[in-house]
Amino acid sequence: MSKKEIIMQYRQCFIFYTVAKEKSFTQAATKLFMTQSAISHAMKDLETEAGVALFERLHRKIELTTAGTALLATVTPLVEKFQQVEMQLQNLEQVAPLRLASCITYGEITLPQVLAQFKSQFPQQQINAQISPAEECYKKLAAGKVDFAILEGQVPKGNYQQKVIANYPLAFVAAPDFLPTTKLTLTKLLSQPLLLRERGSAVRETFEAFLTLKGLRCYPTWESTDSASLIAATKNKLGISLLPRPLVTKALAKNELVELTVTQTKLHNQITALRPNRNNPSALEKLWTFL
């Protein structure tokens, strides 16, 4: 049996199922967006193929014959199964999770609240989030391992749509009594023990690019991929750290840390969302618009 024949037979069965449930050619035609003559023609063809009458055509309604009742019992589970498949196809995009890779800063500060709000509006949509350094997020996107990436700092060139979604100021912080003053020059800053993120991180790259323009370099005494460890080390008077200000807001409010003012030095990092420059699934489009 050809694919076309299978489709035609299913269509006949579905029309028969609808007519049997509605007990009316007219109502079935309305429900299926067909003409009544098309419904009648399809049912006559089915009866011819079956070699037996399936309906008793009364004055204003129809009733199933014994053969029609038997056929309805056979086709009902098939039609209902196809209807389940159709519903699953409609919901398949929501069942398949969006794969998201986010840089650490955005992942710690903003992403949890954003995804919570998104889930409240689209509760059926699943999202798998991976929090990694920005460079790793980009590699995952380039390799097709995620559908969406959120990067911090400079964005590599590529065939991607970009959208700036946040901008974080960077803050130099120290323990309250680590220095006699909270104001210092850049030269004085570089003479202090520096507690920095690892090389390749967005915060570190922003700082080093700034220093390079001034013909300077930094030599940190502590490097870490974890901002929390830098905050802990700074609180314990091991040096001065450079971190996104939102990460240290609570510590500043509690006077566990103080922000330093460095002469002619204001740094910030943009947060940029990237997605492939192609037709994207509607779920990804919703999240992109939501950000």
Tab-separated table of C-alpha atoms in Angstrom:
chain	number	residue	atom	x	y	z
A	1	MET	CA	0.000	0.000	0.000
A	2	SER	CA	1.386	3.369	-0.997
A	3	LYS	CA	1.804	6.303	1.373
A	4	LYS	CA	-0.916	8.161	-0.534
A	5	GLU	CA	-3.338	5.251	-0.144
A	6	ILE	CA	-2.643	5.074	3.604
A	7	ILE	CA	-3.324	8.799	3.995
A	8	MET	CA	-6.549	8.525	1.974
A	9	GLN	CA	-7.769	5.578	4.047
A	10	TYR	CA	-7.036	7.404	7.300
A	11	ARG	CA	-8.900	10.438	5.987
A	12	GLN	CA	-11.913	8.269	5.155
A	13	CYS	CA	-11.782	6.711	8.626
A	14	PHE	CA	-11.563	10.124	10.276
A	15	ILE	CA	-14.518	11.448	8.280
A	16	PHE	CA	-16.494	8.305	9.169
A	17	TYR	CA	-15.551	8.707	12.842
A	18	THR	CA	-16.721	12.334	12.844
A	19	VAL	CA	-19.993	11.548	11.052
A	20	ALA	CA	-20.681	8.694	13.478
A	21	LYS	CA	-20.050	10.924	16.500
A	22	GLU	CA	-22.086	13.837	15.153
A	23	LYS	CA	-24.841	11.598	13.671
A	24	SER	CA	-25.172	14.168	10.928
A	25	PHE	CA	-23.469	14.783	7.600
A	26	THR	CA	-24.190	18.503	7.969
A	27	GLN	CA	-22.655	18.838	11.426
A	28	ALA	CA	-19.668	16.702	10.424
A	29	ALA	CA	-19.116	18.917	7.380
A	30	THR	CA	-19.136	22.013	9.596
A	31	LYS	CA	-16.694	20.489	12.066
A	32	LEU	CA	-14.311	19.321	9.331
A	33	PHE	CA	-14.622	22.513	7.233
A	34	MET	CA	-15.880	20.472	4.270
A	35	THR	CA	-18.979	20.633	2.115
A	36	GLN	CA	-21.834	18.268	2.863
A	37	SER	CA	-21.595	16.810	-0.638
A	38	ALA	CA	-17.901	16.000	-0.073
A	39	ILE	CA	-18.787	14.223	3.168
A	40	SER	CA	-21.560	12.236	1.472
A	41	HIS	CA	-19.292	11.297	-1.419
A	42	ALA	CA	-16.520	10.106	0.931
A	43	MET	CA	-18.958	7.945	2.913
A	44	LYS	CA	-20.449	6.403	-0.246
A	45	ASP	CA	-16.927	5.486	-1.377
A	46	LEU	CA	-16.234	3.912	2.018
A	47	GLU	CA	-19.458	1.885	1.884
A	48	THR	CA	-18.611	0.746	-1.642
A	49	GLU	CA	-15.159	-0.357	-0.488
A	50	ALA	CA	-16.636	-2.143	2.550
A	51	GLY	CA	-19.363	-3.757	0.465
A	52	VAL	CA	-21.969	-3.040	3.103
A	53	ALA	CA	-24.107	-0.118	4.295
A	54	LEU	CA	-22.622	1.694	7.266
A	55	PHE	CA	-25.449	4.165	7.896
A	56	GLU	CA	-29.203	4.145	8.056
A	57	ARG	CA	-30.173	7.458	6.535
A	58	LEU	CA	-33.245	8.713	8.364
A	59	HIS	CA	-35.219	11.916	7.782
A	60	ARG	CA	-33.145	14.339	9.849
A	61	LYS	CA	-30.347	12.191	11.185
A	62	ILE	CA	-28.377	9.055	10.553
A	63	GLU	CA	-27.832	5.934	12.611
A	64	LEU	CA	-25.063	3.381	12.369
A	65	THR	CA	-25.867	-0.049	11.037
A	66	THR	CA	-24.472	-3.122	12.771
A	67	ALA	CA	-21.551	-3.026	10.346
A	68	GLY	CA	-21.095	0.691	10.995
A	69	THR	CA	-21.023	0.133	14.759
A	70	ALA	CA	-18.374	-2.562	14.324
A	71	LEU	CA	-16.275	-0.279	12.108
A	72	LEU	CA	-16.566	2.578	14.606
A	73	ALA	CA	-15.256	0.310	17.373
A	74	THR	CA	-12.263	-0.495	15.156
A	75	VAL	CA	-11.380	3.023	13.988
A	76	THR	CA	-11.996	4.858	17.293
A	77	PRO	CA	-8.717	3.813	19.009
A	78	LEU	CA	-6.811	4.559	15.791
A	79	VAL	CA	-8.290	8.046	15.448
A	80	GLU	CA	-7.766	8.807	19.138
A	81	LYS	CA	-4.136	7.677	18.864
A	82	PHE	CA	-3.572	9.972	15.887
A	83	GLN	CA	-5.169	12.834	17.827
A	84	GLN	CA	-2.735	12.192	20.690
A	85	VAL	CA	0.152	12.290	18.212
A	86	GLU	CA	-1.100	15.606	16.810
A	87	MET	CA	-1.279	17.083	20.312
A	88	GLN	CA	2.220	15.839	21.093
A	89	LEU	CA	3.540	17.388	17.893
A	90	GLN	CA	2.024	20.723	18.901
A	91	ASN	CA	3.648	20.498	22.334
A	92	LEU	CA	6.907	18.928	21.181
A	93	GLU	CA	8.761	22.247	21.141
A	94	GLN	CA	7.837	22.836	24.774
A	95	VAL	CA	8.765	19.266	25.731
A	96	ALA	CA	12.199	19.640	24.132
A	97	PRO	CA	14.185	21.889	26.500
A	98	LEU	CA	15.954	25.027	25.390
A	99	ARG	CA	19.683	24.694	26.023
A	100	LEU	CA	21.161	27.859	27.479
A	101	ALA	CA	24.762	28.669	28.396
A	102	SER	CA	25.327	31.734	30.561
A	103	CYS	CA	28.448	33.489	31.764
A	104	ILE	CA	29.049	33.282	35.504
A	105	THR	CA	28.310	36.928	36.325
A	106	TYR	CA	24.887	37.004	34.670
A	107	GLY	CA	24.191	33.481	35.884
A	108	GLU	CA	24.779	34.510	39.491
A	109	ILE	CA	23.167	37.954	39.445
A	110	THR	CA	20.246	38.065	37.037
A	111	LEU	CA	19.523	34.772	35.272
A	112	PRO	CA	17.655	33.049	38.150
A	113	GLN	CA	15.108	35.875	38.377
A	114	VAL	CA	14.753	36.118	34.587
A	115	LEU	CA	14.102	32.394	34.171
A	116	ALA	CA	11.670	32.370	37.096
A	117	GLN	CA	9.641	35.149	35.452
A	118	PHE	CA	9.826	33.378	32.077
A	119	LYS	CA	8.625	30.101	33.611
A	120	SER	CA	5.698	31.877	35.264
A	121	GLN	CA	4.501	32.956	31.810
A	122	PHE	CA	5.472	29.766	29.958
A	123	PRO	CA	5.272	27.003	32.583
A	124	GLN	CA	5.426	24.143	30.066
A	125	GLN	CA	8.702	25.279	28.515
A	126	GLN	CA	11.718	23.410	29.845
A	127	ILE	CA	15.124	25.117	29.989
A	128	ASN	CA	18.491	23.506	30.624
A	129	ALA	CA	20.900	26.187	31.879
A	130	GLN	CA	24.673	25.781	32.041
A	131	ILE	CA	26.724	28.369	33.933
A	132	SER	CA	30.297	28.622	32.635
A	133	PRO	CA	32.999	31.198	31.882
A	134	ALA	CA	32.076	33.329	28.869
A	135	GLU	CA	34.692	31.704	26.635
A	136	GLU	CA	33.271	28.237	27.315
A	137	CYS	CA	29.732	29.479	26.660
A	138	TYR	CA	30.774	30.711	23.233
A	139	LYS	CA	32.509	27.428	22.405
A	140	LYS	CA	29.351	25.501	23.311
A	141	LEU	CA	27.272	27.752	21.061
A	142	ALA	CA	29.729	27.421	18.178
A	143	ALA	CA	29.711	23.622	18.552
A	144	GLY	CA	25.912	23.504	18.547
A	145	LYS	CA	25.772	22.154	22.099
A	146	VAL	CA	23.465	24.975	23.217
A	147	ASP	CA	20.763	26.995	21.462
A	148	PHE	CA	21.530	30.282	23.155
A	149	ALA	CA	24.494	31.887	24.907
A	150	ILE	CA	24.879	34.849	27.238
A	151	LEU	CA	28.378	36.309	27.213
A	152	GLU	CA	30.165	38.935	29.255
A	153	GLY	CA	32.580	41.472	27.823
A	154	GLN	CA	33.859	41.375	24.257
A	155	VAL	CA	31.788	39.225	21.897
A	156	PRO	CA	33.636	37.127	19.283
A	157	LYS	CA	32.695	37.635	15.651
A	158	GLY	CA	30.411	35.046	14.104
A	159	ASN	CA	27.161	34.445	12.265
A	160	TYR	CA	25.011	35.242	15.284
A	161	GLN	CA	22.293	37.656	16.255
A	162	GLN	CA	23.374	39.803	19.205
A	163	LYS	CA	21.429	41.649	21.862
A	164	VAL	CA	22.869	43.638	24.775
A	165	ILE	CA	20.779	42.696	27.819
A	166	ALA	CA	22.733	44.175	30.750
A	167	ASN	CA	25.681	46.372	31.676
A	168	TYR	CA	27.544	45.804	34.945
A	169	PRO	CA	29.995	48.302	36.476
A	170	LEU	CA	33.190	46.738	37.815
A	171	ALA	CA	34.260	47.673	41.322
A	172	PHE	CA	37.622	47.592	43.091
A	173	VAL	CA	36.918	46.420	46.636
A	174	ALA	CA	38.929	45.807	49.786
A	175	ALA	CA	38.385	45.100	53.463
A	176	PRO	CA	37.398	48.309	55.341
A	177	ASP	CA	40.755	48.676	57.120
A	178	PHE	CA	42.979	47.198	54.405
A	179	LEU	CA	44.095	50.662	53.244
A	180	PRO	CA	44.208	53.995	55.069
A	181	THR	CA	42.166	55.583	52.256
A	182	THR	CA	39.582	54.513	49.693
A	183	LYS	CA	41.051	56.801	47.031
A	184	LEU	CA	44.215	55.857	45.174
A	185	THR	CA	45.958	56.247	41.858
A	186	LEU	CA	46.230	53.484	39.282
A	187	THR	CA	49.953	53.180	40.031
A	188	LYS	CA	49.214	52.767	43.728
A	189	LEU	CA	46.557	50.162	42.925
A	190	LEU	CA	49.009	48.086	40.894
A	191	SER	CA	51.475	48.118	43.784
A	192	GLN	CA	48.926	46.361	46.006
A	193	PRO	CA	48.237	42.600	46.089
A	194	LEU	CA	45.533	42.004	43.499
A	195	LEU	CA	42.951	39.224	43.708
A	196	LEU	CA	41.602	38.683	40.202
A	197	ARG	CA	39.549	36.339	38.095
A	198	GLU	CA	41.455	33.898	35.919
A	199	ARG	CA	43.073	35.003	32.656
A	200	GLY	CA	40.548	34.710	29.823
A	201	SER	CA	37.609	35.720	32.000
A	202	ALA	CA	35.659	38.788	30.884
A	203	VAL	CA	36.493	40.843	33.990
A	204	ARG	CA	40.194	40.058	33.704
A	205	GLU	CA	40.272	40.804	29.973
A	206	THR	CA	38.537	44.154	30.475
A	207	PHE	CA	41.054	45.175	33.141
A	208	GLU	CA	44.103	43.999	31.188
A	209	ALA	CA	42.888	45.707	27.995
A	210	PHE	CA	42.518	48.948	29.968
A	211	LEU	CA	46.046	48.586	31.356
A	212	THR	CA	47.505	47.755	27.942
A	213	LEU	CA	46.194	51.031	26.536
A	214	LYS	CA	48.173	52.790	29.271
A	215	GLY	CA	51.285	50.683	28.766
A	216	LEU	CA	50.834	48.897	32.099
A	217	ARG	CA	50.511	45.307	33.333
A	218	CYS	CA	49.159	43.638	36.445
A	219	TYR	CA	50.618	40.756	38.445
A	220	PRO	CA	47.889	39.267	40.643
A	221	THR	CA	48.801	37.369	43.788
A	222	TRP	CA	45.561	35.392	43.667
A	223	GLU	CA	43.663	34.087	40.634
A	224	SER	CA	40.363	32.228	40.758
A	225	THR	CA	37.515	31.065	38.532
A	226	ASP	CA	35.183	31.548	41.492
A	227	SER	CA	34.071	35.055	42.455
A	228	ALA	CA	32.966	33.842	45.897
A	229	SER	CA	36.527	32.799	46.758
A	230	LEU	CA	37.811	36.228	45.712
A	231	ILE	CA	35.224	37.923	47.922
A	232	ALA	CA	36.203	35.719	50.863
A	233	ALA	CA	39.901	36.423	50.327
A	234	THR	CA	39.236	40.157	50.087
A	235	LYS	CA	37.234	40.164	53.318
A	236	ASN	CA	40.208	38.473	54.968
A	237	LYS	CA	42.520	41.333	53.947
A	238	LEU	CA	44.526	39.383	51.387
A	239	GLY	CA	44.324	42.147	48.803
A	240	ILE	CA	42.157	44.171	46.445
A	241	SER	CA	39.681	42.494	44.147
A	242	LEU	CA	37.988	43.642	40.937
A	243	LEU	CA	34.470	42.258	40.569
A	244	PRO	CA	31.094	43.148	39.053
A	245	ARG	CA	29.526	45.536	41.547
A	246	PRO	CA	26.229	43.581	41.832
A	247	LEU	CA	28.209	40.621	43.212
A	248	VAL	CA	29.511	42.685	46.124
A	249	THR	CA	26.462	44.880	46.808
A	250	LYS	CA	25.476	42.978	49.958
A	251	ALA	CA	29.026	42.943	51.322
A	252	LEU	CA	29.307	46.695	50.730
A	253	ALA	CA	25.979	47.332	52.450
A	254	LYS	CA	27.113	45.319	55.482
A	255	ASN	CA	30.452	47.190	55.544
A	256	GLU	CA	32.273	43.896	55.054
A	257	LEU	CA	33.928	45.498	52.028
A	258	VAL	CA	34.488	49.047	50.826
A	259	GLU	CA	34.627	50.250	47.236
A	260	LEU	CA	37.825	51.979	46.181
A	261	THR	CA	37.958	54.976	43.881
A	262	VAL	CA	40.842	54.648	41.423
A	263	THR	CA	41.810	57.847	39.614
A	264	GLN	CA	40.534	57.986	36.015
A	265	THR	CA	39.546	54.329	36.105
A	266	LYS	CA	35.948	53.383	35.403
A	267	LEU	CA	35.359	49.911	34.060
A	268	HIS	CA	32.235	48.030	33.067
A	269	ASN	CA	31.230	44.916	31.166
A	270	GLN	CA	28.334	44.440	28.794
A	271	ILE	CA	26.252	41.276	28.887
A	272	THR	CA	25.273	40.129	25.397
A	273	ALA	CA	22.863	37.404	24.308
A	274	LEU	CA	23.761	35.437	21.180
A	275	ARG	CA	21.718	33.051	19.060
A	276	PRO	CA	22.313	31.475	15.638
A	277	ASN	CA	21.521	33.757	12.719
A	278	ARG	CA	18.858	31.474	11.247
A	279	ASN	CA	15.205	30.596	11.709
A	280	ASN	CA	14.862	29.826	15.402
A	281	PRO	CA	12.127	27.857	17.183
A	282	SER	CA	9.306	29.932	18.628
A	283	ALA	CA	10.312	28.981	22.189
A	284	LEU	CA	13.741	30.529	21.641
A	285	GLU	CA	12.096	33.554	20.049
A	286	LYS	CA	9.954	33.990	23.177
A	287	LEU	CA	12.977	33.872	25.475
A	288	TRP	CA	14.930	36.239	23.216
A	289	THR	CA	12.076	38.750	23.323
A	290	PHE	CA	11.682	38.265	27.080
A	291	LEU	CA	15.259	39.284	27.883
